[in-house]
Amino acid sequence: MRKSDGNRQEIVRVSDGVASRELLLGLEIEEMLADFEGQDTLKRQIRDFGNLMYQQSQGKPRAEQPWPNHMILKGNPGTGKTTVARMLGKILCHLGITQTDKLVEVQRADLVGEYVGHTAPKTRSVINSAKGGILFIDEAYRLTPRGTGGNDFGKEALEEIMRDMERGDPLVIFAGYQDEMEALKGANRGLERRIRHEFQMADYTPLELAKIFQRKLSQQKLELRDIGDRDLEILITEYTSPAWRSKHNAGAMDRWMDRAQEERARRFNAPTSSQPRAKSNLLTYEDLAAAVKRLQPAA
């Protein structure tokens, strides 16, 4: 296996055997986690999950596993639930617990029909499309909305999904906000009984968001000059509230980058601008400060 660490590459050679396969799995998990900022508790949960799945499977195919491994991911928007679901899918596929690492991502609208008799076949089609892999249901609590009376078809969709959960194919991952997912389990004891693993996604700190922002800038080939993580952390802390950050998390960094590029464009297009076009990928502190002030709407 080839591992990369900055400009250094290391070749890890292992021989056949149980210890070698376990080492390879551990290395693959660490490689996936390396690109995930913060989330120390979650990372520990994923490592423990990988070790548990390895010990239980010992190379056995999914059909020989004693029980399905359906899961719940709990966390606020922008905390990386879809990314984690894909990560878990790769681990399960590596161990032969699922046939592929395919992930079919859906929400309520993809499962629930508009009239009587429409929901079951619509949900069944989605289930079939995820066979061999993972069915990832985001905002899963919306399948049992409270206060809608007895004619909501979300319950029918959930019951259709639960029929296949005993077989374990596809493996189902339910995702959503912490409190709402707890309410979903409380409202459906049959579902709670079928869930074996839960993963908790934490909100990102301002410093973690700053590092995420830097990574997104690099991916877009944008540059900062003499601006470090601590400078970005101060801007985030000063101009956004904890409650607002909790609603957006990493998603807010995409918005900040867009606003900063708008500020940069405004700077270049100003009548008095003498900025060289060769530096059009450079964001200044002024661009960032002006942009972050526009992120959070006034109370």
mmCIF file of C-alpha atoms in Angstrom:
data_model
loop_
_atom_site.group_PDB
_atom_site.id
_atom_site.type_symbol
_atom_site.label_atom_id
_atom_site.label_comp_id
_atom_site.label_asym_id
_atom_site.label_seq_id
_atom_site.Cartn_x
_atom_site.Cartn_y
_atom_site.Cartn_z
ATOM 1 C CA MET A 1 0.000 0.000 0.000
ATOM 2 C CA ARG A 2 1.310 3.469 -0.856
ATOM 3 C CA LYS A 3 0.793 6.112 1.806
ATOM 4 C CA SER A 4 1.294 9.813 1.175
ATOM 5 C CA ASP A 5 2.253 12.398 3.783
ATOM 6 C CA GLY A 6 2.824 15.783 2.177
ATOM 7 C CA ASN A 7 5.744 15.345 -0.218
ATOM 8 C CA ARG A 8 6.830 12.081 1.398
ATOM 9 C CA GLN A 9 5.612 8.710 0.207
ATOM 10 C CA GLU A 10 6.036 5.450 2.034
ATOM 11 C CA ILE A 11 5.552 1.949 0.666
ATOM 12 C CA VAL A 12 4.008 -0.380 3.221
ATOM 13 C CA ARG A 13 4.557 -4.027 2.359
ATOM 14 C CA VAL A 14 2.643 -6.701 4.176
ATOM 15 C CA SER A 15 2.468 -10.442 3.778
ATOM 16 C CA ASP A 16 -0.632 -12.615 3.751
ATOM 17 C CA GLY A 17 -2.357 -13.400 7.005
ATOM 18 C CA VAL A 18 -4.776 -12.094 9.594
ATOM 19 C CA ALA A 19 -2.420 -9.462 11.027
ATOM 20 C CA SER A 20 -1.617 -8.162 7.562
ATOM 21 C CA ARG A 21 -5.258 -7.773 6.547
ATOM 22 C CA GLU A 22 -5.968 -6.000 9.835
ATOM 23 C CA LEU A 23 -3.023 -3.643 9.236
ATOM 24 C CA LEU A 24 -4.227 -2.834 5.745
ATOM 25 C CA LEU A 25 -7.711 -2.066 7.006
ATOM 26 C CA GLY A 26 -6.296 0.189 9.710
ATOM 27 C CA LEU A 27 -4.156 2.056 7.179
ATOM 28 C CA GLU A 28 -7.109 2.555 4.851
ATOM 29 C CA ILE A 29 -9.241 3.917 7.695
ATOM 30 C CA GLU A 30 -6.488 6.337 8.720
ATOM 31 C CA GLU A 31 -6.117 7.536 5.131
ATOM 32 C CA MET A 32 -9.840 8.271 4.947
ATOM 33 C CA LEU A 33 -9.836 10.022 8.330
ATOM 34 C CA ALA A 34 -6.813 12.155 7.445
ATOM 35 C CA ASP A 35 -8.935 14.416 5.237
ATOM 36 C CA PHE A 36 -11.570 14.878 7.941
ATOM 37 C CA GLU A 37 -11.025 17.952 10.112
ATOM 38 C CA GLY A 38 -11.655 17.705 13.854
ATOM 39 C CA GLN A 39 -14.346 15.231 14.956
ATOM 40 C CA ASP A 40 -12.042 13.344 17.335
ATOM 41 C CA THR A 41 -14.879 11.439 19.030
ATOM 42 C CA LEU A 42 -16.322 10.427 15.674
ATOM 43 C CA LYS A 43 -12.923 9.266 14.429
ATOM 44 C CA ARG A 44 -12.546 7.068 17.490
ATOM 45 C CA GLN A 45 -16.008 5.624 16.827
ATOM 46 C CA ILE A 46 -15.085 4.855 13.216
ATOM 47 C CA ARG A 47 -11.820 3.170 14.236
ATOM 48 C CA ASP A 48 -13.669 1.086 16.823
ATOM 49 C CA PHE A 49 -16.327 0.225 14.235
ATOM 50 C CA GLY A 50 -13.702 -0.914 11.739
ATOM 51 C CA ASN A 51 -12.021 -3.105 14.351
ATOM 52 C CA LEU A 52 -15.348 -4.586 15.449
ATOM 53 C CA MET A 53 -16.438 -5.338 11.896
ATOM 54 C CA TYR A 54 -13.100 -6.954 11.158
ATOM 55 C CA GLN A 55 -13.266 -9.173 14.231
ATOM 56 C CA GLN A 56 -16.827 -10.210 13.450
ATOM 57 C CA SER A 57 -16.313 -10.851 9.759
ATOM 58 C CA GLN A 58 -12.848 -12.435 9.658
ATOM 59 C CA GLY A 59 -13.180 -12.461 5.903
ATOM 60 C CA LYS A 60 -16.620 -14.087 5.826
ATOM 61 C CA PRO A 61 -18.999 -12.887 3.100
ATOM 62 C CA ARG A 62 -22.022 -10.791 4.064
ATOM 63 C CA ALA A 63 -24.415 -13.751 3.758
ATOM 64 C CA GLU A 64 -22.633 -15.445 6.663
ATOM 65 C CA GLN A 65 -22.807 -12.437 8.987
ATOM 66 C CA PRO A 66 -24.990 -13.075 12.060
ATOM 67 C CA TRP A 67 -26.863 -9.736 11.952
ATOM 68 C CA PRO A 68 -27.267 -6.633 9.791
ATOM 69 C CA ASN A 69 -25.310 -3.505 10.677
ATOM 70 C CA HIS A 70 -27.793 -0.689 10.092
ATOM 71 C CA MET A 71 -26.798 2.680 11.530
ATOM 72 C CA ILE A 72 -27.805 6.168 12.557
ATOM 73 C CA LEU A 73 -25.685 9.282 11.991
ATOM 74 C CA LYS A 74 -26.685 12.196 14.221
ATOM 75 C CA GLY A 75 -25.488 15.748 13.692
ATOM 76 C CA ASN A 76 -26.228 19.233 12.454
ATOM 77 C CA PRO A 77 -26.012 20.349 8.805
ATOM 78 C CA GLY A 78 -22.519 20.638 7.359
ATOM 79 C CA THR A 79 -20.893 18.179 9.764
ATOM 80 C CA GLY A 80 -20.113 15.635 7.046
ATOM 81 C CA LYS A 81 -22.789 12.958 7.457
ATOM 82 C CA THR A 82 -22.724 11.950 3.784
ATOM 83 C CA THR A 83 -18.918 11.816 3.795
ATOM 84 C CA VAL A 84 -18.964 9.571 6.862
ATOM 85 C CA ALA A 85 -21.600 7.313 5.288
ATOM 86 C CA ARG A 86 -19.353 6.820 2.252
ATOM 87 C CA MET A 87 -16.411 6.120 4.551
ATOM 88 C CA LEU A 88 -18.349 3.460 6.458
ATOM 89 C CA GLY A 89 -19.483 1.970 3.163
ATOM 90 C CA LYS A 90 -15.879 1.549 2.023
ATOM 91 C CA ILE A 91 -14.986 -0.204 5.279
ATOM 92 C CA LEU A 92 -17.922 -2.614 4.973
ATOM 93 C CA CYS A 93 -17.158 -3.350 1.337
ATOM 94 C CA HIS A 94 -13.486 -3.942 2.147
ATOM 95 C CA LEU A 95 -14.552 -6.607 4.654
ATOM 96 C CA GLY A 96 -17.049 -8.232 2.288
ATOM 97 C CA ILE A 97 -20.009 -7.280 4.494
ATOM 98 C CA THR A 98 -21.516 -5.419 1.529
ATOM 99 C CA GLN A 99 -20.970 -6.430 -2.066
ATOM 100 C CA THR A 100 -20.034 -2.905 -3.211
ATOM 101 C CA ASP A 101 -19.372 0.516 -1.694
ATOM 102 C CA LYS A 102 -22.278 1.973 -3.683
ATOM 103 C CA LEU A 103 -24.249 4.565 -1.731
ATOM 104 C CA VAL A 104 -27.748 5.652 -2.793
ATOM 105 C CA GLU A 105 -28.616 8.937 -1.073
ATOM 106 C CA VAL A 106 -32.299 9.833 -0.707
ATOM 107 C CA GLN A 107 -34.645 12.057 1.268
ATOM 108 C CA ARG A 108 -38.341 11.906 2.005
ATOM 109 C CA ALA A 109 -39.402 13.150 -1.448
ATOM 110 C CA ASP A 110 -37.552 10.257 -3.109
ATOM 111 C CA LEU A 111 -39.514 7.697 -1.079
ATOM 112 C CA VAL A 112 -42.978 9.099 -0.420
ATOM 113 C CA GLY A 113 -45.681 9.136 -3.081
ATOM 114 C CA GLU A 114 -48.356 11.722 -3.679
ATOM 115 C CA TYR A 115 -51.413 9.481 -3.495
ATOM 116 C CA VAL A 116 -52.648 6.203 -2.028
ATOM 117 C CA GLY A 117 -50.799 3.210 -3.476
ATOM 118 C CA HIS A 118 -47.911 5.244 -4.811
ATOM 119 C CA THR A 119 -45.489 5.157 -1.861
ATOM 120 C CA ALA A 120 -44.781 1.419 -1.531
ATOM 121 C CA PRO A 121 -43.677 0.852 -5.155
ATOM 122 C CA LYS A 122 -41.726 4.125 -5.165
ATOM 123 C CA THR A 123 -39.866 3.131 -2.003
ATOM 124 C CA ARG A 124 -39.373 -0.417 -3.278
ATOM 125 C CA SER A 125 -37.695 0.929 -6.424
ATOM 126 C CA VAL A 126 -35.262 2.938 -4.310
ATOM 127 C CA ILE A 127 -34.515 -0.080 -2.102
ATOM 128 C CA ASN A 128 -33.782 -2.231 -5.136
ATOM 129 C CA SER A 129 -31.457 0.394 -6.572
ATOM 130 C CA ALA A 130 -29.349 0.230 -3.393
ATOM 131 C CA LYS A 131 -29.079 -3.578 -3.236
ATOM 132 C CA GLY A 132 -25.548 -4.755 -2.597
ATOM 133 C CA GLY A 133 -24.601 -1.431 -1.025
ATOM 134 C CA ILE A 134 -25.957 1.268 1.243
ATOM 135 C CA LEU A 135 -29.240 3.164 1.322
ATOM 136 C CA PHE A 136 -28.510 6.530 2.941
ATOM 137 C CA ILE A 137 -31.643 8.363 4.120
ATOM 138 C CA ASP A 138 -30.899 11.976 5.017
ATOM 139 C CA GLU A 139 -33.301 13.872 7.292
ATOM 140 C CA ALA A 140 -34.864 10.487 8.019
ATOM 141 C CA TYR A 141 -37.006 11.927 10.836
ATOM 142 C CA ARG A 142 -39.177 13.533 8.138
ATOM 143 C CA LEU A 143 -40.629 10.089 7.428
ATOM 144 C CA THR A 144 -42.603 10.390 10.668
ATOM 145 C CA PRO A 145 -43.536 14.093 10.812
ATOM 146 C CA ARG A 146 -45.318 15.021 13.986
ATOM 147 C CA GLY A 147 -48.739 16.601 13.995
ATOM 148 C CA THR A 148 -49.740 15.592 10.448
ATOM 149 C CA GLY A 149 -52.489 13.149 11.382
ATOM 150 C CA GLY A 150 -52.898 9.619 10.121
ATOM 151 C CA ASN A 151 -52.773 10.210 6.354
ATOM 152 C CA ASP A 152 -49.064 10.869 5.963
ATOM 153 C CA PHE A 153 -47.342 8.370 3.650
ATOM 154 C CA GLY A 154 -43.933 8.672 5.332
ATOM 155 C CA LYS A 155 -44.823 5.936 7.783
ATOM 156 C CA GLU A 156 -45.666 3.626 4.874
ATOM 157 C CA ALA A 157 -42.264 4.296 3.297
ATOM 158 C CA LEU A 158 -40.489 3.576 6.588
ATOM 159 C CA GLU A 159 -42.376 0.307 7.041
ATOM 160 C CA GLU A 160 -41.418 -0.759 3.511
ATOM 161 C CA ILE A 161 -37.755 -0.086 4.313
ATOM 162 C CA MET A 162 -37.972 -1.972 7.594
ATOM 163 C CA ARG A 163 -39.149 -5.110 5.793
ATOM 164 C CA ASP A 164 -35.737 -5.462 4.169
ATOM 165 C CA MET A 165 -33.712 -4.432 7.192
ATOM 166 C CA GLU A 166 -33.876 -7.905 8.741
ATOM 167 C CA ARG A 167 -32.115 -9.273 5.659
ATOM 168 C CA GLY A 168 -29.471 -6.536 5.759
ATOM 169 C CA ASP A 169 -29.481 -5.786 2.033
ATOM 170 C CA PRO A 170 -29.228 -2.946 1.431
ATOM 171 C CA LEU A 171 -27.576 -1.765 4.598
ATOM 172 C CA VAL A 172 -29.498 1.322 5.748
ATOM 173 C CA ILE A 173 -27.996 4.454 7.273
ATOM 174 C CA PHE A 174 -30.460 6.954 8.740
ATOM 175 C CA ALA A 175 -29.173 10.490 9.223
ATOM 176 C CA GLY A 176 -30.469 13.684 10.764
ATOM 177 C CA TYR A 177 -30.382 16.120 13.660
ATOM 178 C CA GLN A 178 -29.679 14.767 17.137
ATOM 179 C CA ASP A 179 -33.020 15.483 18.829
ATOM 180 C CA GLU A 180 -35.151 14.615 15.813
ATOM 181 C CA MET A 181 -33.421 11.256 15.339
ATOM 182 C CA GLU A 182 -33.971 10.397 18.997
ATOM 183 C CA ALA A 183 -37.658 11.235 18.520
ATOM 184 C CA LEU A 184 -37.772 9.009 15.420
ATOM 185 C CA LYS A 185 -36.425 6.045 17.387
ATOM 186 C CA GLY A 186 -38.831 6.741 20.237
ATOM 187 C CA ALA A 187 -41.782 6.803 17.863
ATOM 188 C CA ASN A 188 -40.865 3.498 16.223
ATOM 189 C CA ARG A 189 -39.534 0.795 18.522
ATOM 190 C CA GLY A 190 -39.265 -1.642 15.624
ATOM 191 C CA LEU A 191 -36.802 0.695 13.945
ATOM 192 C CA GLU A 192 -34.804 1.192 17.134
ATOM 193 C CA ARG A 193 -34.483 -2.573 17.505
ATOM 194 C CA ARG A 194 -32.997 -2.844 14.014
ATOM 195 C CA ILE A 195 -30.324 -0.175 14.560
ATOM 196 C CA ARG A 196 -27.001 -1.540 15.806
ATOM 197 C CA HIS A 197 -24.629 1.410 15.491
ATOM 198 C CA GLU A 198 -24.871 5.133 16.140
ATOM 199 C CA PHE A 199 -22.353 7.809 15.245
ATOM 200 C CA GLN A 200 -22.379 11.339 16.644
ATOM 201 C CA MET A 201 -21.216 14.279 14.510
ATOM 202 C CA ALA A 202 -19.969 17.309 16.460
ATOM 203 C CA ASP A 203 -20.240 20.944 15.402
ATOM 204 C CA TYR A 204 -16.958 22.393 14.165
ATOM 205 C CA THR A 205 -15.035 24.893 16.255
ATOM 206 C CA PRO A 206 -13.997 28.224 14.664
ATOM 207 C CA LEU A 207 -10.416 26.963 14.329
ATOM 208 C CA GLU A 208 -11.577 23.752 12.645
ATOM 209 C CA LEU A 209 -13.736 25.820 10.289
ATOM 210 C CA ALA A 210 -10.695 27.964 9.490
ATOM 211 C CA LYS A 211 -8.732 24.853 8.497
ATOM 212 C CA ILE A 212 -11.659 23.619 6.403
ATOM 213 C CA PHE A 213 -11.758 27.027 4.701
ATOM 214 C CA GLN A 214 -8.044 26.838 3.893
ATOM 215 C CA ARG A 215 -8.524 23.393 2.371
ATOM 216 C CA LYS A 216 -11.423 24.570 0.219
ATOM 217 C CA LEU A 217 -9.347 27.520 -1.008
ATOM 218 C CA SER A 218 -6.552 25.149 -2.015
ATOM 219 C CA GLN A 219 -9.002 22.952 -3.912
ATOM 220 C CA GLN A 220 -10.217 26.020 -5.831
ATOM 221 C CA LYS A 221 -6.589 27.135 -6.449
ATOM 222 C CA LEU A 222 -7.173 30.349 -4.523
ATOM 223 C CA GLU A 223 -4.424 31.899 -2.442
ATOM 224 C CA LEU A 224 -4.096 33.902 0.750
ATOM 225 C CA ARG A 225 -1.081 36.053 1.571
ATOM 226 C CA ASP A 226 0.179 36.280 5.147
ATOM 227 C CA ILE A 227 -3.159 35.028 6.504
ATOM 228 C CA GLY A 228 -3.092 31.974 8.757
ATOM 229 C CA ASP A 229 -5.605 29.743 10.469
ATOM 230 C CA ARG A 230 -5.643 31.946 13.578
ATOM 231 C CA ASP A 231 -6.498 35.042 11.525
ATOM 232 C CA LEU A 232 -9.414 33.193 9.949
ATOM 233 C CA GLU A 233 -10.491 31.843 13.332
ATOM 234 C CA ILE A 234 -10.678 35.388 14.730
ATOM 235 C CA LEU A 235 -12.823 36.567 11.823
ATOM 236 C CA ILE A 236 -15.190 33.597 12.183
ATOM 237 C CA THR A 237 -15.495 34.057 15.944
ATOM 238 C CA GLU A 238 -16.045 37.813 15.721
ATOM 239 C CA TYR A 239 -18.615 37.924 12.930
ATOM 240 C CA THR A 240 -20.638 34.704 13.371
ATOM 241 C CA SER A 241 -22.489 33.399 16.411
ATOM 242 C CA PRO A 242 -22.227 29.865 17.826
ATOM 243 C CA ALA A 243 -25.936 29.287 17.081
ATOM 244 C CA TRP A 244 -25.519 30.338 13.447
ATOM 245 C CA ARG A 245 -22.386 28.225 12.992
ATOM 246 C CA SER A 246 -24.258 25.242 14.438
ATOM 247 C CA LYS A 247 -26.854 25.548 11.664
ATOM 248 C CA HIS A 248 -24.276 25.641 8.857
ATOM 249 C CA ASN A 249 -20.883 24.280 9.963
ATOM 250 C CA ALA A 250 -18.650 23.482 6.968
ATOM 251 C CA GLY A 251 -21.348 24.628 4.549
ATOM 252 C CA ALA A 252 -20.772 28.192 5.783
ATOM 253 C CA MET A 253 -17.194 28.021 4.516
ATOM 254 C CA ASP A 254 -18.418 27.491 0.944
ATOM 255 C CA ARG A 255 -20.557 30.579 1.313
ATOM 256 C CA TRP A 256 -17.652 32.557 2.770
ATOM 257 C CA MET A 257 -15.443 31.584 -0.154
ATOM 258 C CA ASP A 258 -18.129 32.661 -2.648
ATOM 259 C CA ARG A 259 -18.576 36.012 -0.912
ATOM 260 C CA ALA A 260 -14.805 36.555 -0.770
ATOM 261 C CA GLN A 261 -14.521 35.954 -4.500
ATOM 262 C CA GLU A 262 -17.305 38.488 -5.052
ATOM 263 C CA GLU A 263 -15.317 40.994 -3.009
ATOM 264 C CA ARG A 264 -12.194 40.209 -5.027
ATOM 265 C CA ALA A 265 -14.107 40.724 -8.294
ATOM 266 C CA ARG A 266 -15.444 44.029 -7.000
ATOM 267 C CA ARG A 267 -11.901 45.094 -6.165
ATOM 268 C CA PHE A 268 -10.598 44.218 -9.624
ATOM 269 C CA ASN A 269 -13.490 45.857 -11.436
ATOM 270 C CA ALA A 270 -13.342 49.115 -9.495
ATOM 271 C CA PRO A 271 -12.628 52.101 -11.839
ATOM 272 C CA THR A 272 -9.480 52.982 -9.885
ATOM 273 C CA SER A 273 -8.198 49.413 -9.703
ATOM 274 C CA SER A 274 -4.595 48.803 -10.785
ATOM 275 C CA GLN A 275 -4.467 45.191 -9.611
ATOM 276 C CA PRO A 276 -2.404 42.944 -11.937
ATOM 277 C CA ARG A 277 -4.530 40.225 -13.509
ATOM 278 C CA ALA A 278 -1.801 37.672 -12.752
ATOM 279 C CA LYS A 279 -2.856 37.904 -9.092
ATOM 280 C CA SER A 280 -6.566 37.420 -9.736
ATOM 281 C CA ASN A 281 -6.513 34.214 -7.682
ATOM 282 C CA LEU A 282 -5.278 36.075 -4.598
ATOM 283 C CA LEU A 283 -7.705 36.868 -1.789
ATOM 284 C CA THR A 284 -6.735 39.663 0.586
ATOM 285 C CA TYR A 285 -7.554 40.094 4.251
ATOM 286 C CA GLU A 286 -9.890 42.916 3.222
ATOM 287 C CA ASP A 287 -11.747 40.551 0.871
ATOM 288 C CA LEU A 288 -12.199 38.023 3.668
ATOM 289 C CA ALA A 289 -13.226 40.577 6.291
ATOM 290 C CA ALA A 290 -15.801 42.196 4.004
ATOM 291 C CA ALA A 291 -17.133 38.769 3.011
ATOM 292 C CA VAL A 292 -17.482 37.314 6.512
ATOM 293 C CA LYS A 293 -19.502 40.356 7.599
ATOM 294 C CA ARG A 294 -22.050 39.402 4.932
ATOM 295 C CA LEU A 295 -22.336 35.773 6.005
ATOM 296 C CA GLN A 296 -24.706 35.950 8.953
ATOM 297 C CA PRO A 297 -27.933 37.927 8.439
ATOM 298 C CA ALA A 298 -28.534 40.683 10.955
ATOM 299 C CA ALA A 299 -30.679 39.613 13.892
#
